[in-house]
């Protein structure tokens, strides 16, 4: 699975650089030397799937960023056209002084980037990334759009910044999770759907497990474990429902 993910990511990088690879390094036209095309490096990447601290990778190095900085970078990478201070503040928090806190946080984030990732700049009015920043979450969606469902599942290492309560991050987290689930239910094979069902995200998703049961052949030995799993889910749901019911006070 890891090899398949790496191969697909390499293919995407090659396609992005194909335009620059078409020209020779040095060419001569009518006796004049043409300058070599600029060397293009791959965009920086931010890993936010299944982790609360973002992992920023660029120029062959990697470093961890704080949860708040990971939230800001994720929102800017997701909204490539930029976000106003008011809008970005609302996507981060509903506090009354959110804009003032955001501006102070931006100062700290720019200092961190200057020291660790000088290639990544953040412009203002609106706030936007000056250089591309790839999100692993967006990479999963790109695999799904290409029909590479197995590779997408292999690249999906968990929800987007699972510990974050920022409204904008919750929206992104929900969208990525929902699109992966929809793709698995609509297009995945029985084996791949079973693999998805065993993830933490789908372990209590009875619809996914029932879809597995429908896809498995009638004589498949795996049906027994799926049926057992469905019974366990139903039993746990009933138990939770009973515990949630208010206790009745006996009348005297």
PDB file of N, CA and C in Angstrom, residues 1 5 49-50 136-137 139-141 143-144 149-160 172-178 180-181 196 199-202:
ATOM      1  N   UNK A   1       0.824  -1.206   0.000  1.00  0.00           N
ATOM      2  CA  UNK A   1       0.000   0.000   0.000  1.00  0.00           C
ATOM      3  C   UNK A   1       0.862   1.262   0.000  1.00  0.00           C
ATOM      4  N   UNK A   5       1.070   4.304  -2.885  1.00  0.00           N
ATOM      5  CA  UNK A   5       0.888   5.723  -2.591  1.00  0.00           C
ATOM      6  C   UNK A   5       2.077   6.523  -3.089  1.00  0.00           C
ATOM      7  N   UNK A  49      -3.297  14.932   8.246  1.00  0.00           N
ATOM      8  CA  UNK A  49      -4.216  13.805   8.411  1.00  0.00           C
ATOM      9  C   UNK A  49      -3.817  12.963   9.624  1.00  0.00           C
ATOM     10  N   UNK A  50      -4.762  12.799  10.545  1.00  0.00           N
ATOM     11  CA  UNK A  50      -4.522  11.943  11.692  1.00  0.00           C
ATOM     12  C   UNK A  50      -3.545  12.492  12.701  1.00  0.00           C
ATOM     13  N   UNK A 136      -1.813  17.013   2.427  1.00  0.00           N
ATOM     14  CA  UNK A 136      -2.038  15.586   2.215  1.00  0.00           C
ATOM     15  C   UNK A 136      -3.528  15.296   2.062  1.00  0.00           C
ATOM     16  N   UNK A 137      -4.380  16.109   2.676  1.00  0.00           N
ATOM     17  CA  UNK A 137      -5.830  15.928   2.520  1.00  0.00           C
ATOM     18  C   UNK A 137      -6.264  16.178   1.086  1.00  0.00           C
ATOM     19  N   UNK A 139      -4.377  15.770  -1.454  1.00  0.00           N
ATOM     20  CA  UNK A 139      -3.805  14.688  -2.250  1.00  0.00           C
ATOM     21  C   UNK A 139      -4.747  13.487  -2.255  1.00  0.00           C
ATOM     22  N   UNK A 140      -5.371  13.213  -1.119  1.00  0.00           N
ATOM     23  CA  UNK A 140      -6.350  12.119  -1.050  1.00  0.00           C
ATOM     24  C   UNK A 140      -7.505  12.379  -2.005  1.00  0.00           C
ATOM     25  N   UNK A 141      -8.017  13.613  -2.020  1.00  0.00           N
ATOM     26  CA  UNK A 141      -9.117  13.950  -2.918  1.00  0.00           C
ATOM     27  C   UNK A 141      -8.688  13.852  -4.378  1.00  0.00           C
ATOM     28  N   UNK A 143      -6.495  11.750  -5.592  1.00  0.00           N
ATOM     29  CA  UNK A 143      -6.486  10.324  -5.921  1.00  0.00           C
ATOM     30  C   UNK A 143      -7.900   9.825  -6.194  1.00  0.00           C
ATOM     31  N   UNK A 144      -8.859  10.273  -5.390  1.00  0.00           N
ATOM     32  CA  UNK A 144     -10.245   9.854  -5.588  1.00  0.00           C
ATOM     33  C   UNK A 144     -10.761  10.319  -6.939  1.00  0.00           C
ATOM     34  N   UNK A 149      -8.830   4.657  -5.902  1.00  0.00           N
ATOM     35  CA  UNK A 149      -9.442   4.555  -4.577  1.00  0.00           C
ATOM     36  C   UNK A 149      -8.540   3.849  -3.567  1.00  0.00           C
ATOM     37  N   UNK A 150      -7.850   2.817  -3.993  1.00  0.00           N
ATOM     38  CA  UNK A 150      -6.972   2.099  -3.066  1.00  0.00           C
ATOM     39  C   UNK A 150      -5.813   2.995  -2.628  1.00  0.00           C
ATOM     40  N   UNK A 151      -5.266   3.747  -3.554  1.00  0.00           N
ATOM     41  CA  UNK A 151      -4.171   4.653  -3.217  1.00  0.00           C
ATOM     42  C   UNK A 151      -4.679   5.755  -2.286  1.00  0.00           C
ATOM     43  N   UNK A 152      -5.880   6.246  -2.563  1.00  0.00           N
ATOM     44  CA  UNK A 152      -6.459   7.291  -1.703  1.00  0.00           C
ATOM     45  C   UNK A 152      -6.640   6.785  -0.276  1.00  0.00           C
ATOM     46  N   UNK A 153      -7.151   5.564  -0.142  1.00  0.00           N
ATOM     47  CA  UNK A 153      -7.340   5.004   1.192  1.00  0.00           C
ATOM     48  C   UNK A 153      -6.003   4.808   1.889  1.00  0.00           C
ATOM     49  N   UNK A 154      -4.995   4.397   1.139  1.00  0.00           N
ATOM     50  CA  UNK A 154      -3.674   4.231   1.731  1.00  0.00           C
ATOM     51  C   UNK A 154      -3.055   5.544   2.181  1.00  0.00           C
ATOM     52  N   UNK A 155      -3.395   6.636   1.468  1.00  0.00           N
ATOM     53  CA  UNK A 155      -2.854   7.947   1.821  1.00  0.00           C
ATOM     54  C   UNK A 155      -3.634   8.616   2.935  1.00  0.00           C
ATOM     55  N   UNK A 156      -4.835   8.096   3.219  1.00  0.00           N
ATOM     56  CA  UNK A 156      -5.680   8.691   4.254  1.00  0.00           C
ATOM     57  C   UNK A 156      -5.289   8.110   5.612  1.00  0.00           C
ATOM     58  N   UNK A 157      -4.611   8.908   6.409  1.00  0.00           N
ATOM     59  CA  UNK A 157      -4.094   8.431   7.694  1.00  0.00           C
ATOM     60  C   UNK A 157      -4.934   8.879   8.887  1.00  0.00           C
ATOM     61  N   UNK A 158      -6.121   9.367   8.606  1.00  0.00           N
ATOM     62  CA  UNK A 158      -7.020   9.782   9.675  1.00  0.00           C
ATOM     63  C   UNK A 158      -7.633  11.130   9.368  1.00  0.00           C
ATOM     64  N   UNK A 159      -8.536  11.606  10.219  1.00  0.00           N
ATOM     65  CA  UNK A 159      -9.217  12.886   9.993  1.00  0.00           C
ATOM     66  C   UNK A 159      -8.241  14.059   9.987  1.00  0.00           C
ATOM     67  N   UNK A 160      -8.664  15.149   9.367  1.00  0.00           N
ATOM     68  CA  UNK A 160      -7.857  16.367   9.314  1.00  0.00           C
ATOM     69  C   UNK A 160      -7.787  17.001  10.702  1.00  0.00           C
ATOM     70  N   UNK A 172     -13.525  21.253   6.634  1.00  0.00           N
ATOM     71  CA  UNK A 172     -12.605  20.523   5.760  1.00  0.00           C
ATOM     72  C   UNK A 172     -12.552  19.056   6.163  1.00  0.00           C
ATOM     73  N   UNK A 173     -12.450  18.811   7.462  1.00  0.00           N
ATOM     74  CA  UNK A 173     -12.402  17.440   7.972  1.00  0.00           C
ATOM     75  C   UNK A 173     -13.637  16.654   7.537  1.00  0.00           C
ATOM     76  N   UNK A 174     -14.799  17.281   7.671  1.00  0.00           N
ATOM     77  CA  UNK A 174     -16.052  16.619   7.302  1.00  0.00           C
ATOM     78  C   UNK A 174     -16.114  16.347   5.808  1.00  0.00           C
ATOM     79  N   UNK A 175     -15.677  17.316   4.998  1.00  0.00           N
ATOM     80  CA  UNK A 175     -15.732  17.136   3.544  1.00  0.00           C
ATOM     81  C   UNK A 175     -14.823  16.005   3.078  1.00  0.00           C
ATOM     82  N   UNK A 176     -13.587  15.984   3.566  1.00  0.00           N
ATOM     83  CA  UNK A 176     -12.650  14.934   3.140  1.00  0.00           C
ATOM     84  C   UNK A 176     -13.156  13.561   3.571  1.00  0.00           C
ATOM     85  N   UNK A 177     -13.616  13.468   4.815  1.00  0.00           N
ATOM     86  CA  UNK A 177     -14.118  12.202   5.327  1.00  0.00           C
ATOM     87  C   UNK A 177     -15.343  11.739   4.539  1.00  0.00           C
ATOM     88  N   UNK A 178     -16.265  12.674   4.260  1.00  0.00           N
ATOM     89  CA  UNK A 178     -17.496  12.312   3.552  1.00  0.00           C
ATOM     90  C   UNK A 178     -17.208  11.879   2.117  1.00  0.00           C
ATOM     91  N   UNK A 180     -14.434  10.563   0.944  1.00  0.00           N
ATOM     92  CA  UNK A 180     -13.800   9.250   0.966  1.00  0.00           C
ATOM     93  C   UNK A 180     -14.835   8.162   1.218  1.00  0.00           C
ATOM     94  N   UNK A 181     -15.703   8.387   2.174  1.00  0.00           N
ATOM     95  CA  UNK A 181     -16.744   7.403   2.502  1.00  0.00           C
ATOM     96  C   UNK A 181     -17.662   7.172   1.301  1.00  0.00           C
ATOM     97  N   UNK A 196     -11.580  -0.403   4.364  1.00  0.00           N
ATOM     98  CA  UNK A 196     -12.063   0.884   4.876  1.00  0.00           C
ATOM     99  C   UNK A 196     -12.908   0.690   6.124  1.00  0.00           C
ATOM    100  N   UNK A 199     -11.133   0.688   9.456  1.00  0.00           N
ATOM    101  CA  UNK A 199     -10.476   1.890   9.964  1.00  0.00           C
ATOM    102  C   UNK A 199     -11.239   2.419  11.170  1.00  0.00           C
ATOM    103  N   UNK A 200     -10.576   3.236  11.972  1.00  0.00           N
ATOM    104  CA  UNK A 200     -11.224   3.808  13.150  1.00  0.00           C
ATOM    105  C   UNK A 200     -12.461   4.612  12.780  1.00  0.00           C
ATOM    106  N   UNK A 201     -12.407   5.231  11.615  1.00  0.00           N
ATOM    107  CA  UNK A 201     -13.497   6.114  11.203  1.00  0.00           C
ATOM    108  C   UNK A 201     -14.775   5.354  10.870  1.00  0.00           C
ATOM    109  N   UNK A 202     -14.652   4.140  10.374  1.00  0.00           N
ATOM    110  CA  UNK A 202     -15.821   3.392   9.907  1.00  0.00           C
ATOM    111  C   UNK A 202     -16.138   2.185  10.783  1.00  0.00           C
TER     112      UNK A 202
END
